[in-house]
Amino acid sequence: MEATAQGGERISSLRLLRRNRVKLVDELGDRIDWILDHALEIQLISEDDFEDVKYHPGPRSKVRALLDIIDCRGETVADHFCSLFEKTKDVSEKETVSKEHSILIKKHKQVLRRRNEEMMYYNSRAGEKIHLSDQFINLLLVKGHHSLEFKRHELLSFGQNRIHLQKRNSQQMDIKPGQLFMQVNDKRAPNKTLVSGVAGIGKTVLLQKIVYDWANNQCFDNFEFVLQFTFRDLNLINKPTSFRNLVLKKNSHLSKSLDSIFEAAEKLLIILDGFDEFKFCSSLDGDCFITDPDEDGELVDIIHSLLRGELLMGASILLTSRPTATNYIPVETIDRFVIITGFSEKEIRNFFLKYYQDEELGHRMFQQVKENEFLFTLCFVPAFCYIVCSVLKETQGEAQKQPKTMTDIYSRYLSALLKHHSRAQATGEHLTQTLRNLSRLAYSKLLQHNTLFYQHDLEAHQVEVNTLVNSFLDKTSVQEPECVESVFSFTHFTIQEFFAALHYVLEPEPFPDIMNVDTMNEYKMTSGFLDIFQRFLSGLLSERNQTLLSKHMKLDKATKSESYCHWLLEGIKERCENGSSILNLLHCLFEQQNDSLAERINPQNLRIHIGDNVLSPVDFSVLKYFLDMKIGDLEELDLTATNINSAALKNLQPYLHQCERLCLGWTDIGNNELRELCDALKDNKTLQELWVEGSNADYDGISGFTEIPSTNTTLKKVVLIGHCLQEEGLVKLSESLEPSNSGLLITGFSDDHNQWEGWCDWILQRCQLCDSEKLGHFLMKIFHEFLQNKTFIWMPQWCKQLQQLLKDRIRKCKTEEIRNKLEKLNKIISQHC
């Protein structure tokens, strides 16, 4: 309303209200209740006036009644009423904005709810939909992390590890999916959370469930918006872009409100799923930062800036990854580490009952699997639990031996699908050619670190999309600037690895030949990238799986199997002789299931190093399978930096009677494990050296070693350093030691050079055997977690030897990110020289 006349004279409030009465009746109708409440509050009207106005039907009638009352109260009341009227404009605008904001949140939740309510299973039929709430079984989340130098390929690191975690402190069991960003144990609420877990463990399904629950107002109510990304999709970005464009690619409905969403970053949750699939995951340590959501930059710099808090500071981030790639995540940016460990035994049973939809049949199948240690261990991983159920369903009633290895499971899965689809195919040759083409695609893309591919990739490898191909490929559509593109991926990464191995078996001369030494170095075989590929390859070249698959396709069995076995046995022999890491080759031997191969190994020395891995029951089964072959006297068993516990040590006791040297450094063992060792060593006649650095044991666990010499005359050296033993315990132990116990070294670090000479030599030896990547992890563990910036008289010369080794590795290293880490490590070690 205008408050002045044309001549500049001020118009009285009463005249103004009378002049604009018709306009006010139109404008104030939707605000009349707010005006009435505040007019009563500041006593412009009485309670009787308030009741009289409220009595009138309809907002327009109420406005007229209120204006009549104000008109009778004089100029002063009219002035106050006009001021109140002006305030309603601001309130109205804020209410409108708030209402629009609420509507947008509601719409965004509807979009995410629709996108996440359905699950896809491998080999789902066309049009088949499985509701998330019908199939999702809660997964156990455990606070903590496996030290970020987790094993390079961890597909089977579950099972016993899961049971071990369940038996640990209940404080580590408290985190549920909805608590990922909540304050726990008086620590501040995390801003960035990393959820790691092995392939198939359910990371993506977990995020799907979290987003679905948020969209249904069941969790994370402190976040107004959730932005959901997968690195599979992000890998399709091949030119500089902005974070705004990344968001709008799948969330165009947010276009008008992104500024306000970014401004309130503390109310925003960004989900980044599958970091291990990110094609630039190893390049996340640059110094180029993106600080503005509208700034164009390389994708890797945008992700790095989000994690560092340079972009959208205050936003919360939920990141998932296989443990193999967590080494590339800047650890200092993560506030909370969470491990997703898969199904419990009860959840496996529930899964079987749901899958078979027949309680009696489901229970019978569950009991059958439980009796098979290997199969049961596989089922702790949800993805493999499904495949096991699928295989058992297809082979139900058939007289077959139970599968013994991972490749057996996948081969039977493939065989069952081929048997089903062969009925619809005109010829067996067409079926074989389809598999050849699909396998060539898998092999090519695996070596390129690609898990997503376009229609033109399928055409390049002559892959025709049909019912068989649809059993193994997922298809999504992506909006590109000029068109909608179809994007494909294998239903699970391990399916791609299996088909890549199948390509190597089917193709007479695969290119590039990954089993060629130069090619192996080029594709970083030693870093663990292709460990699962190798295991599948070994299993596919075994006689039993060749026989199974030859029913459906032509296989050149003899030539390739023999050359592969020669390569495998030579590799095992060489690693046994020099004591370098051998676990994956033992897995490959296990996949063969051919005991006669043991006769062809014959190493001069038998030194088994399976350290630097979080070991699963399958790993121990593989180790025992090899030791049972009786290849020779066990000179050394190196379990350095593993998660071995008292149960596993007890399981290995029979083999300790074959062993001369046992290495248990940095295994996180405590009193129970050491007591188990002491009991085993009392009548042991072979073990000569025992190395236990960095344990969690104290006096109760260590004191048992003082009694061993009375019954064991073979053990010459026991090294127990970096433990939880206090000074009082050290004094007590030294008083109880007999002079004859000169080989028993129980101490903290000191300046006594004589004590450390043997230990330094052993560390140097281990470093020489490590590949460059493991070398960096190993030495970081020593200098960061063990020595903790301490310097002793004996260290400078030793550090110079380590530096010389590092310089040689840096000079030969062809991988930039590993070279950079070695150079940083070299600087740290130089401080001790």
PDB file of C-alpha atoms in Angstrom, residues 511-688:
ATOM      1  CA  PHE A 511      46.395 -61.349 -26.566  1.00  0.00           C
ATOM      2  CA  PRO A 512      47.923 -59.952 -24.530  1.00  0.00           C
ATOM      3  CA  ASP A 513      49.113 -63.177 -22.899  1.00  0.00           C
ATOM      4  CA  ILE A 514      48.758 -62.374 -19.204  1.00  0.00           C
ATOM      5  CA  MET A 515      50.804 -65.420 -18.212  1.00  0.00           C
ATOM      6  CA  ASN A 516      53.832 -64.015 -20.058  1.00  0.00           C
ATOM      7  CA  VAL A 517      56.379 -62.655 -17.552  1.00  0.00           C
ATOM      8  CA  ASP A 518      56.682 -59.212 -19.180  1.00  0.00           C
ATOM      9  CA  THR A 519      52.915 -58.914 -19.501  1.00  0.00           C
ATOM     10  CA  MET A 520      52.485 -59.958 -15.859  1.00  0.00           C
ATOM     11  CA  ASN A 521      54.753 -57.109 -14.789  1.00  0.00           C
ATOM     12  CA  GLU A 522      52.943 -54.651 -17.054  1.00  0.00           C
ATOM     13  CA  TYR A 523      49.543 -55.545 -15.597  1.00  0.00           C
ATOM     14  CA  LYS A 524      50.771 -55.609 -12.000  1.00  0.00           C
ATOM     15  CA  MET A 525      50.083 -59.310 -11.404  1.00  0.00           C
ATOM     16  CA  THR A 526      52.312 -59.148  -8.331  1.00  0.00           C
ATOM     17  CA  SER A 527      50.155 -56.464  -6.710  1.00  0.00           C
ATOM     18  CA  GLY A 528      47.169 -58.819  -6.459  1.00  0.00           C
ATOM     19  CA  PHE A 529      45.053 -57.144  -9.136  1.00  0.00           C
ATOM     20  CA  LEU A 530      44.565 -60.427 -11.011  1.00  0.00           C
ATOM     21  CA  ASP A 531      44.704 -62.895  -8.122  1.00  0.00           C
ATOM     22  CA  ILE A 532      41.109 -64.067  -8.565  1.00  0.00           C
ATOM     23  CA  PHE A 533      41.587 -64.313 -12.320  1.00  0.00           C
ATOM     24  CA  GLN A 534      44.535 -66.635 -11.687  1.00  0.00           C
ATOM     25  CA  ARG A 535      42.541 -68.797  -9.271  1.00  0.00           C
ATOM     26  CA  PHE A 536      39.680 -69.116 -11.743  1.00  0.00           C
ATOM     27  CA  LEU A 537      42.145 -69.915 -14.534  1.00  0.00           C
ATOM     28  CA  SER A 538      43.749 -72.683 -12.509  1.00  0.00           C
ATOM     29  CA  GLY A 539      40.370 -74.146 -11.598  1.00  0.00           C
ATOM     30  CA  LEU A 540      39.129 -74.004 -15.200  1.00  0.00           C
ATOM     31  CA  LEU A 541      42.245 -75.841 -16.380  1.00  0.00           C
ATOM     32  CA  SER A 542      41.701 -78.628 -13.839  1.00  0.00           C
ATOM     33  CA  GLU A 543      40.625 -81.959 -15.240  1.00  0.00           C
ATOM     34  CA  ARG A 544      37.248 -82.108 -13.471  1.00  0.00           C
ATOM     35  CA  ASN A 545      36.062 -78.661 -14.680  1.00  0.00           C
ATOM     36  CA  GLN A 546      37.423 -79.286 -18.177  1.00  0.00           C
ATOM     37  CA  THR A 547      35.301 -82.447 -18.255  1.00  0.00           C
ATOM     38  CA  LEU A 548      32.250 -80.573 -16.980  1.00  0.00           C
ATOM     39  CA  LEU A 549      32.460 -77.665 -19.430  1.00  0.00           C
ATOM     40  CA  SER A 550      33.475 -79.775 -22.435  1.00  0.00           C
ATOM     41  CA  LYS A 551      29.883 -81.011 -22.483  1.00  0.00           C
ATOM     42  CA  HIS A 552      28.886 -77.550 -23.682  1.00  0.00           C
ATOM     43  CA  MET A 553      31.907 -76.282 -25.626  1.00  0.00           C
ATOM     44  CA  LYS A 554      35.104 -77.398 -27.335  1.00  0.00           C
ATOM     45  CA  LEU A 555      38.172 -77.162 -25.102  1.00  0.00           C
ATOM     46  CA  ASP A 556      41.827 -77.677 -25.991  1.00  0.00           C
ATOM     47  CA  LYS A 557      42.558 -79.413 -22.707  1.00  0.00           C
ATOM     48  CA  ALA A 558      45.983 -81.007 -22.781  1.00  0.00           C
ATOM     49  CA  THR A 559      48.381 -78.372 -24.155  1.00  0.00           C
ATOM     50  CA  LYS A 560      47.289 -75.353 -22.141  1.00  0.00           C
ATOM     51  CA  SER A 561      46.770 -77.292 -18.918  1.00  0.00           C
ATOM     52  CA  GLU A 562      50.266 -78.754 -19.052  1.00  0.00           C
ATOM     53  CA  SER A 563      51.982 -75.420 -19.763  1.00  0.00           C
ATOM     54  CA  TYR A 564      49.985 -73.738 -17.003  1.00  0.00           C
ATOM     55  CA  CYS A 565      50.834 -76.437 -14.446  1.00  0.00           C
ATOM     56  CA  HIS A 566      54.524 -76.115 -15.374  1.00  0.00           C
ATOM     57  CA  TRP A 567      54.319 -72.339 -14.754  1.00  0.00           C
ATOM     58  CA  LEU A 568      52.455 -72.851 -11.468  1.00  0.00           C
ATOM     59  CA  LEU A 569      54.822 -75.482 -10.073  1.00  0.00           C
ATOM     60  CA  GLU A 570      57.918 -73.507 -11.067  1.00  0.00           C
ATOM     61  CA  GLY A 571      56.469 -70.448  -9.343  1.00  0.00           C
ATOM     62  CA  ILE A 572      55.744 -72.393  -6.156  1.00  0.00           C
ATOM     63  CA  LYS A 573      59.218 -73.954  -6.177  1.00  0.00           C
ATOM     64  CA  GLU A 574      60.927 -70.580  -6.614  1.00  0.00           C
ATOM     65  CA  ARG A 575      58.904 -68.912  -3.852  1.00  0.00           C
ATOM     66  CA  CYS A 576      59.450 -71.821  -1.479  1.00  0.00           C
ATOM     67  CA  GLU A 577      63.188 -71.525  -2.002  1.00  0.00           C
ATOM     68  CA  ASN A 578      63.476 -67.757  -1.488  1.00  0.00           C
ATOM     69  CA  GLY A 579      60.659 -67.353   1.040  1.00  0.00           C
ATOM     70  CA  SER A 580      58.631 -64.753  -0.897  1.00  0.00           C
ATOM     71  CA  SER A 581      54.847 -64.403  -0.720  1.00  0.00           C
ATOM     72  CA  ILE A 582      53.138 -67.576  -1.931  1.00  0.00           C
ATOM     73  CA  LEU A 583      49.498 -67.503  -0.772  1.00  0.00           C
ATOM     74  CA  ASN A 584      47.847 -66.902  -4.145  1.00  0.00           C
ATOM     75  CA  LEU A 585      49.898 -69.616  -5.846  1.00  0.00           C
ATOM     76  CA  LEU A 586      48.822 -72.013  -3.093  1.00  0.00           C
ATOM     77  CA  HIS A 587      45.221 -71.048  -3.867  1.00  0.00           C
ATOM     78  CA  CYS A 588      45.869 -71.828  -7.535  1.00  0.00           C
ATOM     79  CA  LEU A 589      47.303 -75.225  -6.565  1.00  0.00           C
ATOM     80  CA  PHE A 590      44.270 -75.843  -4.351  1.00  0.00           C
ATOM     81  CA  GLU A 591      41.975 -75.068  -7.310  1.00  0.00           C
ATOM     82  CA  GLN A 592      43.702 -77.854  -9.267  1.00  0.00           C
ATOM     83  CA  GLN A 593      42.834 -80.496  -6.612  1.00  0.00           C
ATOM     84  CA  ASN A 594      45.532 -82.762  -8.047  1.00  0.00           C
ATOM     85  CA  ASP A 595      47.680 -84.364  -5.338  1.00  0.00           C
ATOM     86  CA  SER A 596      50.086 -85.867  -7.881  1.00  0.00           C
ATOM     87  CA  LEU A 597      51.414 -82.378  -8.687  1.00  0.00           C
ATOM     88  CA  ALA A 598      53.271 -82.382  -5.354  1.00  0.00           C
ATOM     89  CA  GLU A 599      55.772 -84.890  -6.729  1.00  0.00           C
ATOM     90  CA  ARG A 600      56.874 -82.335  -9.346  1.00  0.00           C
ATOM     91  CA  ILE A 601      57.645 -79.416  -6.994  1.00  0.00           C
ATOM     92  CA  ASN A 602      60.756 -80.574  -5.063  1.00  0.00           C
ATOM     93  CA  PRO A 603      62.187 -77.256  -3.789  1.00  0.00           C
ATOM     94  CA  GLN A 604      65.672 -77.177  -2.264  1.00  0.00           C
ATOM     95  CA  ASN A 605      64.241 -75.286   0.723  1.00  0.00           C
ATOM     96  CA  LEU A 606      60.678 -75.124   1.989  1.00  0.00           C
ATOM     97  CA  ARG A 607      60.015 -71.615   3.294  1.00  0.00           C
ATOM     98  CA  ILE A 608      56.332 -70.650   3.241  1.00  0.00           C
ATOM     99  CA  HIS A 609      55.477 -66.957   3.495  1.00  0.00           C
ATOM    100  CA  ILE A 610      51.743 -66.172   3.590  1.00  0.00           C
ATOM    101  CA  GLY A 611      52.074 -63.028   5.698  1.00  0.00           C
ATOM    102  CA  ASP A 612      50.649 -59.543   5.083  1.00  0.00           C
ATOM    103  CA  ASN A 613      47.171 -61.034   4.626  1.00  0.00           C
ATOM    104  CA  VAL A 614      44.019 -61.213   6.697  1.00  0.00           C
ATOM    105  CA  LEU A 615      43.585 -64.970   6.569  1.00  0.00           C
ATOM    106  CA  SER A 616      40.258 -66.755   6.193  1.00  0.00           C
ATOM    107  CA  PRO A 617      39.358 -70.392   6.918  1.00  0.00           C
ATOM    108  CA  VAL A 618      39.810 -71.075   3.205  1.00  0.00           C
ATOM    109  CA  ASP A 619      43.343 -69.633   3.386  1.00  0.00           C
ATOM    110  CA  PHE A 620      44.149 -72.003   6.249  1.00  0.00           C
ATOM    111  CA  SER A 621      42.568 -74.906   4.355  1.00  0.00           C
ATOM    112  CA  VAL A 622      44.778 -74.047   1.386  1.00  0.00           C
ATOM    113  CA  LEU A 623      47.865 -73.911   3.621  1.00  0.00           C
ATOM    114  CA  LYS A 624      47.054 -77.248   5.260  1.00  0.00           C
ATOM    115  CA  TYR A 625      46.328 -78.796   1.861  1.00  0.00           C
ATOM    116  CA  PHE A 626      49.848 -77.840   0.772  1.00  0.00           C
ATOM    117  CA  LEU A 627      51.553 -78.936   3.996  1.00  0.00           C
ATOM    118  CA  ASP A 628      49.782 -82.290   3.842  1.00  0.00           C
ATOM    119  CA  MET A 629      51.500 -82.942   0.523  1.00  0.00           C
ATOM    120  CA  LYS A 630      54.712 -83.642   2.519  1.00  0.00           C
ATOM    121  CA  ILE A 631      56.931 -81.857   0.026  1.00  0.00           C
ATOM    122  CA  GLY A 632      59.853 -81.612   2.460  1.00  0.00           C
ATOM    123  CA  ASP A 633      61.032 -80.329   5.827  1.00  0.00           C
ATOM    124  CA  LEU A 634      59.408 -77.020   6.692  1.00  0.00           C
ATOM    125  CA  GLU A 635      62.307 -74.642   7.196  1.00  0.00           C
ATOM    126  CA  GLU A 636      60.172 -71.528   7.794  1.00  0.00           C
ATOM    127  CA  LEU A 637      56.474 -70.649   8.209  1.00  0.00           C
ATOM    128  CA  ASP A 638      56.001 -66.896   7.994  1.00  0.00           C
ATOM    129  CA  LEU A 639      52.654 -65.613   9.292  1.00  0.00           C
ATOM    130  CA  THR A 640      53.828 -62.017   9.737  1.00  0.00           C
ATOM    131  CA  ALA A 641      51.034 -59.400   9.824  1.00  0.00           C
ATOM    132  CA  THR A 642      48.130 -61.850   9.721  1.00  0.00           C
ATOM    133  CA  ASN A 643      45.047 -62.124  11.921  1.00  0.00           C
ATOM    134  CA  ILE A 644      45.893 -65.574  13.276  1.00  0.00           C
ATOM    135  CA  ASN A 645      44.161 -66.406  16.571  1.00  0.00           C
ATOM    136  CA  SER A 646      44.396 -69.149  19.188  1.00  0.00           C
ATOM    137  CA  ALA A 647      41.949 -71.418  17.325  1.00  0.00           C
ATOM    138  CA  ALA A 648      44.002 -71.177  14.122  1.00  0.00           C
ATOM    139  CA  LEU A 649      47.256 -71.778  16.021  1.00  0.00           C
ATOM    140  CA  LYS A 650      45.740 -74.846  17.634  1.00  0.00           C
ATOM    141  CA  ASN A 651      44.693 -76.032  14.190  1.00  0.00           C
ATOM    142  CA  LEU A 652      48.257 -75.615  12.944  1.00  0.00           C
ATOM    143  CA  GLN A 653      49.907 -77.418  15.878  1.00  0.00           C
ATOM    144  CA  PRO A 654      50.528 -80.702  13.995  1.00  0.00           C
ATOM    145  CA  TYR A 655      52.491 -78.772  11.361  1.00  0.00           C
ATOM    146  CA  LEU A 656      54.681 -77.007  13.935  1.00  0.00           C
ATOM    147  CA  HIS A 657      56.355 -80.366  14.492  1.00  0.00           C
ATOM    148  CA  GLN A 658      57.691 -80.043  10.923  1.00  0.00           C
ATOM    149  CA  CYS A 659      58.781 -76.403  11.273  1.00  0.00           C
ATOM    150  CA  GLU A 660      62.197 -74.945  12.147  1.00  0.00           C
ATOM    151  CA  ARG A 661      61.342 -71.232  12.187  1.00  0.00           C
ATOM    152  CA  LEU A 662      57.975 -69.591  12.944  1.00  0.00           C
ATOM    153  CA  CYS A 663      57.346 -65.866  12.336  1.00  0.00           C
ATOM    154  CA  LEU A 664      54.333 -64.263  14.036  1.00  0.00           C
ATOM    155  CA  GLY A 665      55.243 -60.566  13.977  1.00  0.00           C
ATOM    156  CA  TRP A 666      52.427 -57.996  13.997  1.00  0.00           C
ATOM    157  CA  THR A 667      49.712 -60.642  14.134  1.00  0.00           C
ATOM    158  CA  ASP A 668      47.831 -58.855  16.906  1.00  0.00           C
ATOM    159  CA  ILE A 669      48.035 -61.990  19.048  1.00  0.00           C
ATOM    160  CA  GLY A 670      47.520 -61.828  22.800  1.00  0.00           C
ATOM    161  CA  ASN A 671      47.844 -63.954  25.917  1.00  0.00           C
ATOM    162  CA  ASN A 672      45.567 -66.787  24.737  1.00  0.00           C
ATOM    163  CA  GLU A 673      47.546 -67.277  21.536  1.00  0.00           C
ATOM    164  CA  LEU A 674      50.887 -67.271  23.377  1.00  0.00           C
ATOM    165  CA  ARG A 675      49.624 -69.816  25.909  1.00  0.00           C
ATOM    166  CA  GLU A 676      48.563 -71.998  22.977  1.00  0.00           C
ATOM    167  CA  LEU A 677      52.065 -71.667  21.561  1.00  0.00           C
ATOM    168  CA  CYS A 678      53.723 -72.502  24.870  1.00  0.00           C
ATOM    169  CA  ASP A 679      51.674 -75.668  25.180  1.00  0.00           C
ATOM    170  CA  ALA A 680      52.617 -76.686  21.645  1.00  0.00           C
ATOM    171  CA  LEU A 681      56.319 -76.012  22.178  1.00  0.00           C
ATOM    172  CA  LYS A 682      56.816 -77.988  25.390  1.00  0.00           C
ATOM    173  CA  ASP A 683      57.375 -81.246  23.523  1.00  0.00           C
ATOM    174  CA  ASN A 684      58.270 -79.796  20.099  1.00  0.00           C
ATOM    175  CA  LYS A 685      61.519 -81.245  18.693  1.00  0.00           C
ATOM    176  CA  THR A 686      61.903 -79.207  15.494  1.00  0.00           C
ATOM    177  CA  LEU A 687      61.270 -75.497  16.089  1.00  0.00           C
ATOM    178  CA  GLN A 688      64.526 -73.586  16.535  1.00  0.00           C
TER     179      GLN A 688
END
